[in-house]
């Protein structure tokens, strides 16, 4: 099989897996299964990017999207307060889907590595070495001003989002360092001279009258 036919076959295989995984993401009823299929779709899309000699986009897809999706899923599970004891009871039901996704990812990695060891893979390796450098040179040299402008726009959007959603609560207790520095000793301590109040002496009990002779 020629390298061109091999790459074409790998592309169609990855495309079929990507379409099937994307369909399973929206049709799976279990959110854990949907997340696993989403990871598989990202890995497959990264493999297609590698076939197109865009290794930077492939690595960015894996590092950003796969990592972000898994972290987001973890936060969602923590926020929903999921009963993990109930999940452990159905742990075996997740094993088939996990094995299928893991085997497909491993198959894709093996195919890409095997393709890289061949003659066509060597040519791809030499070209991909210049791909990231050319992209960085184009982004940070030719389009450096639009890149910086986009960064400023994103920064302004972040600040605006924080300013719009920030609400000062009156019951919130906080410290103002400027007021703490300007304070004087007289403001911190206030001496008050209070008169001493002594308790009134207790009244003495009245003496009993002496008994007269002849009386009982």
C-alpha positions as a printed Julia matrix, in Angstrom:
216×3 Matrix{Float64}:
   0.0    0.0     0.0
   1.38   3.39   -0.96
   1.74   6.11    1.7
  -0.96   8.22    0.06
  -3.49   5.38    0.11
  -2.55   4.54    3.69
  -3.06   8.13    4.85
  -6.38   8.28    2.98
  -7.58   5.08    4.66
  -6.51   6.36    8.08
  -8.27   9.67    7.45
 -11.56   8.0     6.56
 -11.27   5.65    9.55
 -10.67   8.55   11.91
 -13.48  10.54   10.3
 -15.92   7.65   10.78
 -14.88   7.26   14.42
 -15.22  11.01   14.96
 -18.74  11.14   13.52
 -19.83   8.1    15.53
 -18.33   9.48   18.77
 -19.96  12.87   18.2
 -23.34  11.19   17.71
 -22.87   9.17   20.89
 -22.09  12.35   22.83
 -25.56  13.75   22.12
 -27.44  10.45   22.25
 -25.92   8.84   25.37
 -28.22   9.04   28.38
 -25.48   8.59   30.94
 -23.36  11.75   31.41
 -20.27   9.68   32.2
 -20.6    7.8    28.9
 -21.16  11.09   27.05
 -17.97  12.54   28.56
 -15.97   9.45   27.5
 -17.29   9.67   23.95
 -16.44  13.38   23.93
 -12.86  12.6    24.92
 -12.69  10.05   22.1
 -13.98  12.6    19.6
 -11.33  15.11   20.68
  -8.55  12.54   20.37
  -9.81  11.53   16.93
  -9.95  15.15   15.78
  -6.38  15.57   17.04
  -5.34  12.58   14.97
  -6.87  14.14   11.88
  -4.97  17.35   12.59
  -1.76  15.32   12.77
  -2.53  13.76    9.41
  -2.92  17.3     8.04
   0.55  18.17    9.42
  -0.88  20.59   11.97
   0.7   19.14   15.1
   0.41  22.38   17.06
  -3.37  22.44   16.69
  -3.52  18.73   17.56
  -1.56  19.18   20.78
  -3.58  22.29   21.67
  -6.8   20.35   21.11
  -5.69  17.54   23.41
  -4.22  19.75   26.15
  -6.89  22.45   26.19
 -10.14  20.7    25.35
  -9.57  17.25   26.81
  -8.07  18.66   30.0
 -10.67  21.4    30.32
 -13.59  19.05   29.68
 -12.44  16.56   32.29
 -11.8   19.3    34.87
 -15.19  20.84   34.1
 -16.86  17.45   34.47
 -15.11  17.02   37.82
 -16.4   20.39   39.02
 -19.91  19.53   37.87
 -19.82  16.25   39.77
 -18.61  18.09   42.89
 -21.26  20.82   42.6
 -24.13  18.39   42.06
 -23.19  16.44   45.22
 -23.47  13.09   43.49
 -23.91  10.04   45.68
 -20.71   8.11   44.95
 -21.93   5.04   46.79
 -24.75   4.71   44.27
 -22.28   5.22   41.42
 -20.01   2.47   42.7
 -22.9    0.03   42.5
 -23.13   0.62   38.74
 -19.38   0.85   38.17
 -19.31  -2.29   36.06
 -21.74  -0.76   33.59
 -19.1    1.87   32.69
 -16.4   -0.7    31.93
 -17.55  -1.66   28.37
 -17.75   1.93   27.17
 -14.41   2.76   28.8
 -12.74  -0.24   27.17
 -14.12   0.66   23.75
 -12.96   4.26   24.05
  -9.55   3.23   25.38
  -8.99   0.66   22.63
  -9.94   3.14   19.91
  -7.6    5.79   21.33
  -4.77   3.25   21.59
  -5.44   2.08   18.01
  -5.26   5.63   16.71
  -1.99   6.29   18.54
  -0.45   3.08   17.21
  -1.52   3.89   13.64
  -0.08   7.4    13.84
   3.19   6.18   15.35
   3.5    3.41   12.76
   2.8    5.9    10.0
   5.5    8.17   11.43
   8.13   5.44   11.2
   7.6    5.03    7.46
   8.98   7.18    4.69
   5.95   9.43    4.52
   6.11   9.85    8.27
   9.7   11.04    8.04
   8.71  13.73    5.55
   5.88  14.73    7.84
   8.31  14.95   10.76
  10.62  17.29    8.92
   7.76  19.52    7.89
   6.09  19.53   11.32
   9.33  20.73   12.87
   8.89  23.96   10.92
   5.14  24.1    11.37
   5.11  25.39   14.94
   7.97  27.78   14.25
   6.24  29.16   11.17
   2.98  29.56   13.08
   4.72  31.36   15.94
   6.63  33.61   13.55
   3.45  34.45   11.68
   1.5   35.1    14.87
   4.09  37.05   16.86
   5.82  38.88   13.99
   3.45  39.55   11.11
   0.24  39.69   13.17
   1.63  40.8    16.52
  -0.54  43.93   16.71
  -3.84  42.1    16.03
  -2.71  39.47   18.55
  -2.04  42.11   21.21
  -5.32  43.83   20.35
  -7.2   40.56   20.82
  -5.47  40.08   24.18
  -6.52  43.58   25.3
 -10.1   42.97   24.17
 -10.24  39.72   26.14
  -8.81  41.48   29.21
 -11.42  44.21   28.95
 -14.14  41.58   28.59
 -12.93  39.81   31.73
 -12.86  43.06   33.72
 -16.3   44.04   32.43
 -17.76  40.65   33.34
 -16.39  40.94   36.87
 -17.65  44.52   37.21
 -21.14  43.61   35.99
 -21.52  40.59   38.24
 -19.91  42.11   41.35
 -22.42  43.12   43.98
 -21.33  44.77   47.21
 -23.14  43.15   50.11
 -23.77  45.33   53.14
 -23.61  42.44   55.56
 -20.16  41.47   54.36
 -17.46  42.41   56.86
 -14.14  43.54   55.45
 -11.15  45.66   56.45
 -10.02  48.92   54.85
  -6.22  49.25   55.2
  -6.3   52.99   54.39
  -8.64  53.68   57.3
  -6.53  51.51   59.57
  -3.4   53.52   58.73
  -5.08  56.92   59.26
  -6.48  56.01   62.66
  -5.1   57.81   65.78
  -4.49  56.57   69.28
  -7.4   58.56   70.6
  -9.65  56.78   68.13
  -8.51  53.36   69.24
  -8.66  53.78   73.05
 -11.13  55.86   75.0
 -10.59  56.31   78.72
 -13.66  57.03   80.81
 -13.44  58.06   84.49
 -16.33  56.5    86.28
 -17.13  57.34   89.93
 -16.72  54.53   92.36
 -19.99  53.41   93.82
 -19.72  51.8    97.22
 -22.47  49.5    98.36
 -24.63  50.75  101.25
 -23.92  49.14  104.65
 -26.31  46.42  105.61
 -28.81  47.28  108.37
 -28.1   45.67  111.78
 -30.82  43.37  113.09
 -32.91  44.83  115.95
 -32.12  43.53  119.47
 -34.75  41.32  121.1
 -36.38  42.87  124.19
 -35.29  41.39  127.52
 -37.74  39.0   129.12
 -39.41  40.32  132.36
 -39.62  38.11  135.44
 -42.81  36.2   135.76
 -43.46  36.04  132.07
 -43.11  33.09  129.77
